[in-house]
Amino acid sequence: MSHNTFGHLFRVTTWGESHGPALGAVVDGCPSGLRFRPEDIQSFMDKRKPGQSRFVTQRREDDIVKVLSGVMPQDDGTMITTGTPISLVIENTDQRSKDYGEIARQYRPGHADYTYDVKYGIRDYRGGGRSSARETAARVAAGAIARLVIPGVTIRAALVQIGKHRINRDNWTWDEVDNNPFFCPDPAMVPVWEAYLDEIRKAGSSIGAVVEVVAEGVPAGLGAPIYGKLDQDIAAALMSINAVKGVEIGNGFGAAEISGEENADEMRMGNDGKPIFLSNNAGGVLGGISSGEPVVARFAIKPTSSILTERQTIDADGHNVDLRTKGRHDPCVGIRAVPVGEAMFACVIADHFLRDRGQTGRQSHQP
Amino acid sequence: MSHNTFGHLFRVTTWGESHGPALGAVVDGCPSGLRFRPEDIQSFMDKRKPGQSRFVTQRREDDIVKVLSGVMPQDDGTMITTGTPISLVIENTDQRSKDYGEIARQYRPGHADYTYDVKYGIRDYRGGGRSSARETAARVAAGAIARLVIPGVTIRAALVQIGKHRINRDNWTWDEVDNNPFFCPDPAMVPVWEAYLDEIRKAGSSIGAVVEVVAEGVPAGLGAPIYGKLDQDIAAALMSINAVKGVEIGNGFGAAEISGEENADEMRMGNDGKPIFLSNNAGGVLGGISSGEPVVARFAIKPTSSILTERQTIDADGHNVDLRTKGRHDPCVGIRAVPVGEAMFACVIADHFLRDRGQTGRQSHQP
Amino acid sequence: MSHNTFGHLFRVTTWGESHGPALGAVVDGCPSGLRFRPEDIQSFMDKRKPGQSRFVTQRREDDIVKVLSGVMPQDDGTMITTGTPISLVIENTDQRSKDYGEIARQYRPGHADYTYDVKYGIRDYRGGGRSSARETAARVAAGAIARLVIPGVTIRAALVQIGKHRINRDNWTWDEVDNNPFFCPDPAMVPVWEAYLDEIRKAGSSIGAVVEVVAEGVPAGLGAPIYGKLDQDIAAALMSINAVKGVEIGNGFGAAEISGEENADEMRMGNDGKPIFLSNNAGGVLGGISSGEPVVARFAIKPTSSILTERQTIDADGHNVDLRTKGRHDPCVGIRAVPVGEAMFACVIADHFLRDRGQTGRQSHQP
Amino acid sequence: MSHNTFGHLFRVTTWGESHGPALGAVVDGCPSGLRFRPEDIQSFMDKRKPGQSRFVTQRREDDIVKVLSGVMPQDDGTMITTGTPISLVIENTDQRSKDYGEIARQYRPGHADYTYDVKYGIRDYRGGGRSSARETAARVAAGAIARLVIPGVTIRAALVQIGKHRINRDNWTWDEVDNNPFFCPDPAMVPVWEAYLDEIRKAGSSIGAVVEVVAEGVPAGLGAPIYGKLDQDIAAALMSINAVKGVEIGNGFGAAEISGEENADEMRMGNDGKPIFLSNNAGGVLGGISSGEPVVARFAIKPTSSILTERQTIDADGHNVDLRTKGRHDPCVGIRAVPVGEAMFACVIADHFLRDRGQTGRQSHQP
């Protein structure tokens, strides 16, 4: 992985800033012969799109994805991939023209403003430039292509924690996830979060969150130890999402607290002659290689640093200043990170599926 | 990162199995002109070496590192790097000859035995082969070279949790870390862990742990957004260590629970005209770029799956079997992961230091 | 290098087909703070643009480059790079709508039609799809950015051979290169080529050519042996250009015919205290590292396979057919390869400049 | 490719200097389950080994390859690859201890001495250090492993030119290649070269040469356009060999001289229902993808710069000096480059075989 590209055989390069004319992704290494409809991409874009509820930024973007290369359009409106790079472009339509004067020179505490300036000596301050979460739109588009590569794999994510309010895992209902503005799988938690986030939002404050991603149907055998482990690449992919501060696989940090007896997932042969794991503490990855069990990861998102409360900071000239951030921000960026987490998962698994196929010659290791 | 190599300009490739004739690393991209003594490497090897206390595996290995290339030996016993690849080889001397018959065909629950077999169709079952933690000896040797590249950076790690016993951070004393067999920074916790681990060890059981790594002196400006973020590469590097199930930066999962006001590290100009952060919730990384603050990460290690208690599993022929693992194992692999975490940190920071120097032309961004 | 990306620190990813809506490049790793005018890119595009004379394809394309990211537009019309990926897009405006029926199913002898079909099972037959020389427009745009990175380096190319007609090197005049439609540095050869190519063109035939590229001002010390040699990367970059079948550095194949005495470039200290090479048989590269002398390479371009003469071939259904290619083709694709060769050179040298700076910390090795 | 590693899925990293304790290669990405005998590697080593005739360097090296990892030794003496990195080590046994004083400070004209010093500020002058052709021993060992990956592919090379003496292609006899000390396929040329090289050798001079490599049985469909073209990677691999100054595929530079009618390889359906090419001007590669025809490349090797004749040069202190190189050198390094060319070919084709399998899922595209 280098700079703005990730993946080894299925490679995604993203480009673009929050308030430039457009942003996009080039998906390289996608196999040929995969058929899709433009709306197959769009449905994922819509999940991430701003302005969907009062709990996310009120910026208005249609996030229509244009496919500029790598496909042969068919008469029935579908597109078939040709094996050449797929260029996906999303125009920025709602860049409010305003005076950025203050933001242009002052560093939001907790934001990348300062570090970009230190590193590059120049910074696109308009809407956060490249450090804006808007970049993740390109990831979601790429993730939709990645899903085509692994049709037997179901990748879903949900928000499992906002602030200190965690869902009750016993209530987990996948169908519920699309029924509320939080991608919450626990119906009982929805009203709690609603009230809590309204409070946060009205205060001009923000709050952190945790997202859980689950991939079912991942064949056993994906992952390339030692330094191309499946869970390593998942960790990198999730940590690259804006505002993410922690990643865990399976039991994660919980694994530190338990004994070998509790942690090791026992096995038995199933009635169909296939191996069965009696538990999945490992989160579907052993020694960096998928076990055939669902691959499960969680990632923690910090609260956005764009808040109304005045905070101490400095400006580019080295003066102390106090700054409050106005504008249209997400009270909980974790919400819109849900489809982004899914997209990154899809890209990593598609990449490892192709890598494994190259290395072992098998289409799938699942018996 | 691909297969068995990590890093972009400072690149490390490791090879070798637990019970083969040797294992090693090739360090590529190390700048020329760096001087070191063989014992500079050895001191780090000794920290990771097995058999140092009753709390780690009783395998006996000297772990002497031979430097086969990439250096000019000097008359005074030092070596100077020449800019060509540095080949580091460590012989395996204590591979007990024994009958591996049972282990060769049975899958330890929670271990990579099963997944290696599914992926490759063949597996070096002797001592765990490539999936053995013995591979990390090569990382520690490489990490010692990495430290030469970033002489102004101090990288230290400590064990902060074993099972549910967490250190008291108020007691943190770096000097204490080398005074006990646990790399524990809290003197008060040492006897607690000692008693607890003795119990675990006598029961033939195992337990998880958490390691914290801190890098001080990292110049601001390291990291290459979006997909070569410093924290992303740290997450990947730590997750690639055997048995690691979670990684967090700065506040980590704690960031999910707090508000934007609590989380955003405020800034002020210091008396010396340099920017000061009033807190370091970010763990030294903002937007994937180092801020100049200490870079802080933690990783969770699961309990080793090699335990004495009988566990249900299957064998390579698809039969149900019950397995107990005899042999010389670590009751808490987290202990020996401490120098490994340091080594991975050193490699990532050295790599990003060189990358940043290439991209920006500056030796250091610190004012 | 993988698929559609080349370079290690200065990385270029191109995408797009001949008759799709657009094509482009993403330039990643360009340092920040470089200032340019849109016309700085456009002037290079114009050299490669079709329709400039009767000796090149009559397709009409303006080849206007849109810069969609990675820059901050300034009030004076210039742009400053920000260190983030630069997305360059060129719209296809002259895709003639026509019936591709025959070409869609028949393989032009000597063309990539057959191999794309074998590999991918599907092929964008419209104008050659991704295998069209039109892809090189994106390279030229990227090359213009690369030149910003190495302002002290002058990269020029010229056509030195068409068919068996070679220029007289004693007549070499750089100023002449832009005065004729062939990029020919030998004024005496221009009328010869003119008459010769008119003949070829009228016959609906085509002819091969040789391009020479010279980079002056390359500092000594660029190149990363053993497998990132400067000349190796140049060879790869030039060989990746459509229709190129051979690459040589310095004396090239001529080096096979001479003795060590004739070949080895002697050295002396100059009056200014700097080393002088008394000859440059090496073409500016020794052991894969630049010597400070001009870097000189030549590449051979085969005649385009799109010719009017009927040729034996097969179609996708496995039938024998005879095919003549109509359409607007270059009688000598070597002509338009001249600016492409320059662009590839610029990208490779910019990449190695950044890599070397990362590895050694020096801005330039030239005393 | 970066620094000292080449390949994308089948990756080779070499390390080591001419007069260090050892040199070697790590082969990463080799599929599991491939069986070989140690002598399968050794037979290729012996072809490259010094001291085989009076026409190559008289250094004495056994070049025994030790396999330190990545295999399971079997009771019958064979080894089976396990999918983990294969570490190959070759000890240096004939490093003559001598006073390097003069060479240590003086730059051989035409050699990498000067450029290594400029780049790294330090240089292992003992026997040429890393720039010595001795490094190619590691490539040959790696190439032997690569051949296991592509058992249906036959890769052979021959010397086709020494100085101005070219073989008569009509006399080409593969069986002759191993019957003479030159790998010459033309029996009539052997005595000519013998007399010619004796003359060169006695004069303490050296001469250039051209090697041709042919790979038969390469399935159609290998290669990843645009920047992972099969011929591009071959060009890079061959250009990375010491002293190589030119590479060509198929007709190569000859393609510049002919017309489209002459160059384009016509096709017909064969009696067995498979496509037939009526010629192979393309050298088996069209649009960067293999066509199923033999892949043919040639590379030019310059004369070694280590000659007895006194030559003008400078030393590290900036003084003019005159230098003659004593020692055991190859009068024609092209001879020992023959097995090296084969090895690089094998590595590139193995890599592309795995890449293609990953991308397309097909084991082979050949009908």
mmCIF file of N, CA and C in Angstrom, chain A residues 71-154:
data_model
loop_
_atom_site.group_PDB
_atom_site.id
_atom_site.type_symbol
_atom_site.label_atom_id
_atom_site.label_comp_id
_atom_site.label_asym_id
_atom_site.label_seq_id
_atom_site.Cartn_x
_atom_site.Cartn_y
_atom_site.Cartn_z
ATOM 1 N N VAL A 71 -15.493 -0.811 -18.878
ATOM 2 C CA VAL A 71 -16.732 -1.576 -19.056
ATOM 3 C C VAL A 71 -17.222 -1.473 -20.504
ATOM 4 N N MET A 72 -17.969 -2.463 -20.921
ATOM 5 C CA MET A 72 -18.690 -2.404 -22.195
ATOM 6 C C MET A 72 -20.164 -2.257 -21.880
ATOM 7 N N PRO A 73 -20.737 -1.082 -22.231
ATOM 8 C CA PRO A 73 -22.170 -0.898 -21.985
ATOM 9 C C PRO A 73 -22.972 -1.830 -22.903
ATOM 10 N N GLN A 74 -23.953 -2.473 -22.350
ATOM 11 C CA GLN A 74 -24.776 -3.392 -23.131
ATOM 12 C C GLN A 74 -26.116 -2.738 -23.472
ATOM 13 N N ASP A 75 -26.782 -3.306 -24.431
ATOM 14 C CA ASP A 75 -28.057 -2.735 -24.877
ATOM 15 C C ASP A 75 -29.116 -2.737 -23.779
ATOM 16 N N ASP A 76 -29.016 -3.664 -22.859
ATOM 17 C CA ASP A 76 -30.038 -3.751 -21.805
ATOM 18 C C ASP A 76 -29.739 -2.846 -20.618
ATOM 19 N N GLY A 77 -28.754 -1.955 -20.791
ATOM 20 C CA GLY A 77 -28.471 -1.007 -19.713
ATOM 21 C C GLY A 77 -27.452 -1.517 -18.716
ATOM 22 N N THR A 78 -27.092 -2.777 -18.815
ATOM 23 C CA THR A 78 -26.063 -3.283 -17.914
ATOM 24 C C THR A 78 -24.681 -2.934 -18.473
ATOM 25 N N MET A 79 -23.699 -3.147 -17.657
ATOM 26 C CA MET A 79 -22.316 -2.960 -18.056
ATOM 27 C C MET A 79 -21.561 -4.249 -17.747
ATOM 28 N N ILE A 80 -20.585 -4.575 -18.594
ATOM 29 C CA ILE A 80 -19.760 -5.751 -18.345
ATOM 30 C C ILE A 80 -18.311 -5.303 -18.223
ATOM 31 N N THR A 81 -17.671 -5.732 -17.163
ATOM 32 C CA THR A 81 -16.273 -5.339 -16.963
ATOM 33 C C THR A 81 -15.394 -6.020 -18.010
ATOM 34 N N THR A 82 -14.341 -5.300 -18.417
ATOM 35 C CA THR A 82 -13.472 -5.815 -19.486
ATOM 36 C C THR A 82 -12.089 -6.207 -18.984
ATOM 37 N N GLY A 83 -11.823 -6.027 -17.698
ATOM 38 C CA GLY A 83 -10.498 -6.346 -17.162
ATOM 39 C C GLY A 83 -9.554 -5.157 -17.163
ATOM 40 N N THR A 84 -9.973 -4.041 -17.749
ATOM 41 C CA THR A 84 -9.145 -2.823 -17.746
ATOM 42 C C THR A 84 -9.616 -1.922 -16.602
ATOM 43 N N PRO A 85 -8.824 -0.913 -16.255
ATOM 44 C CA PRO A 85 -9.168 -0.125 -15.066
ATOM 45 C C PRO A 85 -10.508 0.588 -15.183
ATOM 46 N N ILE A 86 -11.251 0.539 -14.102
ATOM 47 C CA ILE A 86 -12.582 1.145 -14.043
ATOM 48 C C ILE A 86 -12.465 2.487 -13.351
ATOM 49 N N SER A 87 -12.733 3.540 -14.106
ATOM 50 C CA SER A 87 -12.641 4.892 -13.546
ATOM 51 C C SER A 87 -14.012 5.346 -13.102
ATOM 52 N N LEU A 88 -14.132 5.664 -11.822
ATOM 53 C CA LEU A 88 -15.402 6.084 -11.231
ATOM 54 C C LEU A 88 -15.276 7.530 -10.799
ATOM 55 N N VAL A 89 -16.174 8.382 -11.262
ATOM 56 C CA VAL A 89 -16.079 9.803 -10.940
ATOM 57 C C VAL A 89 -17.390 10.288 -10.333
ATOM 58 N N ILE A 90 -17.266 11.067 -9.275
ATOM 59 C CA ILE A 90 -18.413 11.646 -8.571
ATOM 60 C C ILE A 90 -18.206 13.152 -8.516
ATOM 61 N N GLU A 91 -19.120 13.886 -9.074
ATOM 62 C CA GLU A 91 -18.955 15.344 -9.051
ATOM 63 C C GLU A 91 -19.345 15.918 -7.702
ATOM 64 N N ASN A 92 -18.627 16.938 -7.310
ATOM 65 C CA ASN A 92 -19.031 17.700 -6.132
ATOM 66 C C ASN A 92 -19.984 18.785 -6.587
ATOM 67 N N THR A 93 -21.195 18.781 -6.059
ATOM 68 C CA THR A 93 -22.175 19.761 -6.529
ATOM 69 C C THR A 93 -22.531 20.784 -5.471
ATOM 70 N N ASP A 94 -22.301 20.455 -4.213
ATOM 71 C CA ASP A 94 -22.730 21.370 -3.149
ATOM 72 C C ASP A 94 -21.540 21.948 -2.378
ATOM 73 N N GLN A 95 -20.588 22.500 -3.134
ATOM 74 C CA GLN A 95 -19.529 23.209 -2.430
ATOM 75 C C GLN A 95 -19.999 24.636 -2.217
ATOM 76 N N ARG A 96 -20.443 24.942 -1.039
ATOM 77 C CA ARG A 96 -20.908 26.304 -0.765
ATOM 78 C C ARG A 96 -19.772 27.294 -0.959
ATOM 79 N N SER A 97 -20.061 28.310 -1.742
ATOM 80 C CA SER A 97 -19.047 29.339 -1.876
ATOM 81 C C SER A 97 -19.127 30.226 -0.650
ATOM 82 N N LYS A 98 -18.068 30.281 0.072
ATOM 83 C CA LYS A 98 -18.066 31.149 1.236
ATOM 84 C C LYS A 98 -16.643 31.604 1.509
ATOM 85 N N ASP A 99 -16.540 32.467 2.443
ATOM 86 C CA ASP A 99 -15.226 32.963 2.812
ATOM 87 C C ASP A 99 -14.589 31.972 3.778
ATOM 88 N N TYR A 100 -13.506 31.354 3.365
ATOM 89 C CA TYR A 100 -12.843 30.387 4.231
ATOM 90 C C TYR A 100 -11.753 31.033 5.080
ATOM 91 N N GLY A 101 -11.681 32.369 4.981
ATOM 92 C CA GLY A 101 -10.551 33.095 5.537
ATOM 93 C C GLY A 101 -10.041 32.581 6.871
ATOM 94 N N GLU A 102 -10.942 32.413 7.809
ATOM 95 C CA GLU A 102 -10.515 32.065 9.154
ATOM 96 C C GLU A 102 -9.971 30.634 9.205
ATOM 97 N N ILE A 103 -10.779 29.732 8.670
ATOM 98 C CA ILE A 103 -10.421 28.314 8.678
ATOM 99 C C ILE A 103 -9.121 28.080 7.902
ATOM 100 N N ALA A 104 -8.927 28.914 6.914
ATOM 101 C CA ALA A 104 -7.761 28.731 6.055
ATOM 102 C C ALA A 104 -6.464 28.884 6.824
ATOM 103 N N ARG A 105 -6.513 29.610 7.910
ATOM 104 C CA ARG A 105 -5.276 29.902 8.641
ATOM 105 C C ARG A 105 -5.248 29.278 10.025
ATOM 106 N N GLN A 106 -6.402 28.820 10.497
ATOM 107 C CA GLN A 106 -6.459 28.306 11.866
ATOM 108 C C GLN A 106 -6.595 26.784 11.860
ATOM 109 N N TYR A 107 -6.007 26.152 12.852
ATOM 110 C CA TYR A 107 -6.021 24.689 12.909
ATOM 111 C C TYR A 107 -7.103 24.198 13.871
ATOM 112 N N ARG A 108 -8.087 23.488 13.353
ATOM 113 C CA ARG A 108 -9.080 22.896 14.234
ATOM 114 C C ARG A 108 -8.422 21.862 15.151
ATOM 115 N N PRO A 109 -8.576 21.989 16.468
ATOM 116 C CA PRO A 109 -7.984 20.984 17.361
ATOM 117 C C PRO A 109 -8.540 19.600 17.041
ATOM 118 N N GLY A 110 -7.679 18.624 16.989
ATOM 119 C CA GLY A 110 -8.109 17.266 16.725
ATOM 120 C C GLY A 110 -8.292 16.963 15.254
ATOM 121 N N HIS A 111 -8.039 17.961 14.414
ATOM 122 C CA HIS A 111 -8.233 17.773 12.977
ATOM 123 C C HIS A 111 -6.874 17.651 12.289
ATOM 124 N N ALA A 112 -6.907 17.254 11.023
ATOM 125 C CA ALA A 112 -5.675 17.089 10.261
ATOM 126 C C ALA A 112 -5.128 18.406 9.712
ATOM 127 N N ASP A 113 -5.807 19.515 9.998
ATOM 128 C CA ASP A 113 -5.375 20.808 9.459
ATOM 129 C C ASP A 113 -3.889 21.052 9.723
ATOM 130 N N TYR A 114 -3.525 20.887 10.983
ATOM 131 C CA TYR A 114 -2.155 21.200 11.382
ATOM 132 C C TYR A 114 -1.151 20.261 10.720
ATOM 133 N N THR A 115 -1.435 18.966 10.754
ATOM 134 C CA THR A 115 -0.446 18.011 10.246
ATOM 135 C C THR A 115 -0.288 18.110 8.725
ATOM 136 N N TYR A 116 -1.380 18.361 8.004
ATOM 137 C CA TYR A 116 -1.236 18.566 6.553
ATOM 138 C C TYR A 116 -0.338 19.779 6.278
ATOM 139 N N ASP A 117 -0.548 20.828 7.037
ATOM 140 C CA ASP A 117 0.254 22.032 6.830
ATOM 141 C C ASP A 117 1.723 21.772 7.140
ATOM 142 N N VAL A 118 1.973 21.056 8.208
ATOM 143 C CA VAL A 118 3.358 20.759 8.573
ATOM 144 C C VAL A 118 4.021 19.906 7.500
ATOM 145 N N LYS A 119 3.276 18.927 7.019
ATOM 146 C CA LYS A 119 3.869 18.013 6.051
ATOM 147 C C LYS A 119 4.058 18.689 4.695
ATOM 148 N N TYR A 120 2.992 19.305 4.191
ATOM 149 C CA TYR A 120 3.012 19.747 2.796
ATOM 150 C C TYR A 120 3.291 21.240 2.618
ATOM 151 N N GLY A 121 3.162 22.006 3.705
ATOM 152 C CA GLY A 121 3.413 23.442 3.569
ATOM 153 C C GLY A 121 2.291 24.166 2.864
ATOM 154 N N ILE A 122 1.300 23.438 2.453
ATOM 155 C CA ILE A 122 0.137 24.012 1.784
ATOM 156 C C ILE A 122 -1.011 23.048 2.062
ATOM 157 N N ARG A 123 -2.233 23.582 2.065
ATOM 158 C CA ARG A 123 -3.359 22.730 2.453
ATOM 159 C C ARG A 123 -4.604 23.249 1.780
ATOM 160 N N ASP A 124 -5.377 22.362 1.223
ATOM 161 C CA ASP A 124 -6.658 22.750 0.658
ATOM 162 C C ASP A 124 -7.649 22.821 1.807
ATOM 163 N N TYR A 125 -7.839 24.016 2.304
ATOM 164 C CA TYR A 125 -8.661 24.211 3.506
ATOM 165 C C TYR A 125 -10.156 24.179 3.201
ATOM 166 N N ARG A 126 -10.507 24.143 1.930
ATOM 167 C CA ARG A 126 -11.920 24.213 1.561
ATOM 168 C C ARG A 126 -12.636 22.906 1.901
ATOM 169 N N GLY A 127 -13.372 22.942 2.985
ATOM 170 C CA GLY A 127 -14.130 21.754 3.379
ATOM 171 C C GLY A 127 -13.270 20.618 3.900
ATOM 172 N N GLY A 128 -12.036 20.916 4.225
ATOM 173 C CA GLY A 128 -11.158 19.874 4.737
ATOM 174 C C GLY A 128 -10.304 19.227 3.660
ATOM 175 N N GLY A 129 -10.552 19.627 2.406
ATOM 176 C CA GLY A 129 -9.706 19.130 1.317
ATOM 177 C C GLY A 129 -9.714 17.624 1.236
ATOM 178 N N ARG A 130 -8.534 17.073 1.156
ATOM 179 C CA ARG A 130 -8.402 15.617 0.993
ATOM 180 C C ARG A 130 -8.699 14.883 2.303
ATOM 181 N N SER A 131 -8.599 15.594 3.428
ATOM 182 C CA SER A 131 -8.822 14.909 4.708
ATOM 183 C C SER A 131 -10.305 14.815 5.054
ATOM 184 N N SER A 132 -11.142 15.375 4.202
ATOM 185 C CA SER A 132 -12.581 15.323 4.446
ATOM 186 C C SER A 132 -13.113 13.902 4.300
ATOM 187 N N ALA A 133 -14.139 13.580 5.089
ATOM 188 C CA ALA A 133 -14.779 12.265 4.965
ATOM 189 C C ALA A 133 -15.448 12.108 3.608
ATOM 190 N N ARG A 134 -15.536 13.187 2.884
ATOM 191 C CA ARG A 134 -16.116 13.093 1.550
ATOM 192 C C ARG A 134 -15.328 12.125 0.657
ATOM 193 N N GLU A 135 -14.037 11.973 0.935
ATOM 194 C CA GLU A 135 -13.218 11.032 0.155
ATOM 195 C C GLU A 135 -13.778 9.629 0.195
ATOM 196 N N THR A 136 -14.493 9.309 1.272
ATOM 197 C CA THR A 136 -14.997 7.934 1.410
ATOM 198 C C THR A 136 -16.090 7.613 0.394
ATOM 199 N N ALA A 137 -16.645 8.617 -0.254
ATOM 200 C CA ALA A 137 -17.616 8.327 -1.320
ATOM 201 C C ALA A 137 -16.961 7.470 -2.403
ATOM 202 N N ALA A 138 -15.707 7.792 -2.710
ATOM 203 C CA ALA A 138 -14.996 7.024 -3.736
ATOM 204 C C ALA A 138 -14.780 5.578 -3.282
ATOM 205 N N ARG A 139 -14.564 5.396 -1.986
ATOM 206 C CA ARG A 139 -14.366 4.037 -1.483
ATOM 207 C C ARG A 139 -15.633 3.202 -1.627
ATOM 208 N N VAL A 140 -16.765 3.857 -1.337
ATOM 209 C CA VAL A 140 -18.026 3.116 -1.413
ATOM 210 C C VAL A 140 -18.297 2.690 -2.855
ATOM 211 N N ALA A 141 -17.991 3.553 -3.794
ATOM 212 C CA ALA A 141 -18.171 3.188 -5.205
ATOM 213 C C ALA A 141 -17.266 2.013 -5.564
ATOM 214 N N ALA A 142 -16.021 2.068 -5.111
ATOM 215 C CA ALA A 142 -15.083 0.977 -5.391
ATOM 216 C C ALA A 142 -15.536 -0.314 -4.722
ATOM 217 N N GLY A 143 -16.065 -0.173 -3.519
ATOM 218 C CA GLY A 143 -16.534 -1.353 -2.796
ATOM 219 C C GLY A 143 -17.667 -2.058 -3.536
ATOM 220 N N ALA A 144 -18.482 -1.279 -4.221
ATOM 221 C CA ALA A 144 -19.585 -1.891 -4.978
ATOM 222 C C ALA A 144 -19.029 -2.760 -6.106
ATOM 223 N N ILE A 145 -17.944 -2.311 -6.713
ATOM 224 C CA ILE A 145 -17.289 -3.129 -7.750
ATOM 225 C C ILE A 145 -16.680 -4.376 -7.101
ATOM 226 N N ALA A 146 -16.071 -4.190 -5.950
ATOM 227 C CA ALA A 146 -15.427 -5.321 -5.275
ATOM 228 C C ALA A 146 -16.421 -6.438 -4.984
ATOM 229 N N ARG A 147 -17.635 -6.067 -4.629
ATOM 230 C CA ARG A 147 -18.648 -7.086 -4.318
ATOM 231 C C ARG A 147 -18.930 -7.983 -5.524
ATOM 232 N N LEU A 148 -18.770 -7.431 -6.709
ATOM 233 C CA LEU A 148 -19.011 -8.245 -7.909
ATOM 234 C C LEU A 148 -18.031 -9.405 -8.011
ATOM 235 N N VAL A 149 -16.854 -9.190 -7.427
ATOM 236 C CA VAL A 149 -15.779 -10.179 -7.537
ATOM 237 C C VAL A 149 -16.034 -11.380 -6.632
ATOM 238 N N ILE A 150 -16.783 -11.147 -5.571
ATOM 239 C CA ILE A 150 -17.002 -12.192 -4.562
ATOM 240 C C ILE A 150 -18.493 -12.366 -4.317
ATOM 241 N N PRO A 151 -19.193 -12.851 -5.327
ATOM 242 C CA PRO A 151 -20.663 -12.857 -5.234
ATOM 243 C C PRO A 151 -21.191 -13.758 -4.112
ATOM 244 N N GLY A 152 -20.402 -14.739 -3.682
ATOM 245 C CA GLY A 152 -20.886 -15.621 -2.626
ATOM 246 C C GLY A 152 -20.712 -15.066 -1.228
ATOM 247 N N VAL A 153 -20.104 -13.886 -1.152
ATOM 248 C CA VAL A 153 -19.812 -13.315 0.158
ATOM 249 C C VAL A 153 -20.820 -12.211 0.487
ATOM 250 N N THR A 154 -21.406 -12.275 1.668
ATOM 251 C CA THR A 154 -22.338 -11.239 2.121
ATOM 252 C C THR A 154 -21.642 -10.365 3.152
#
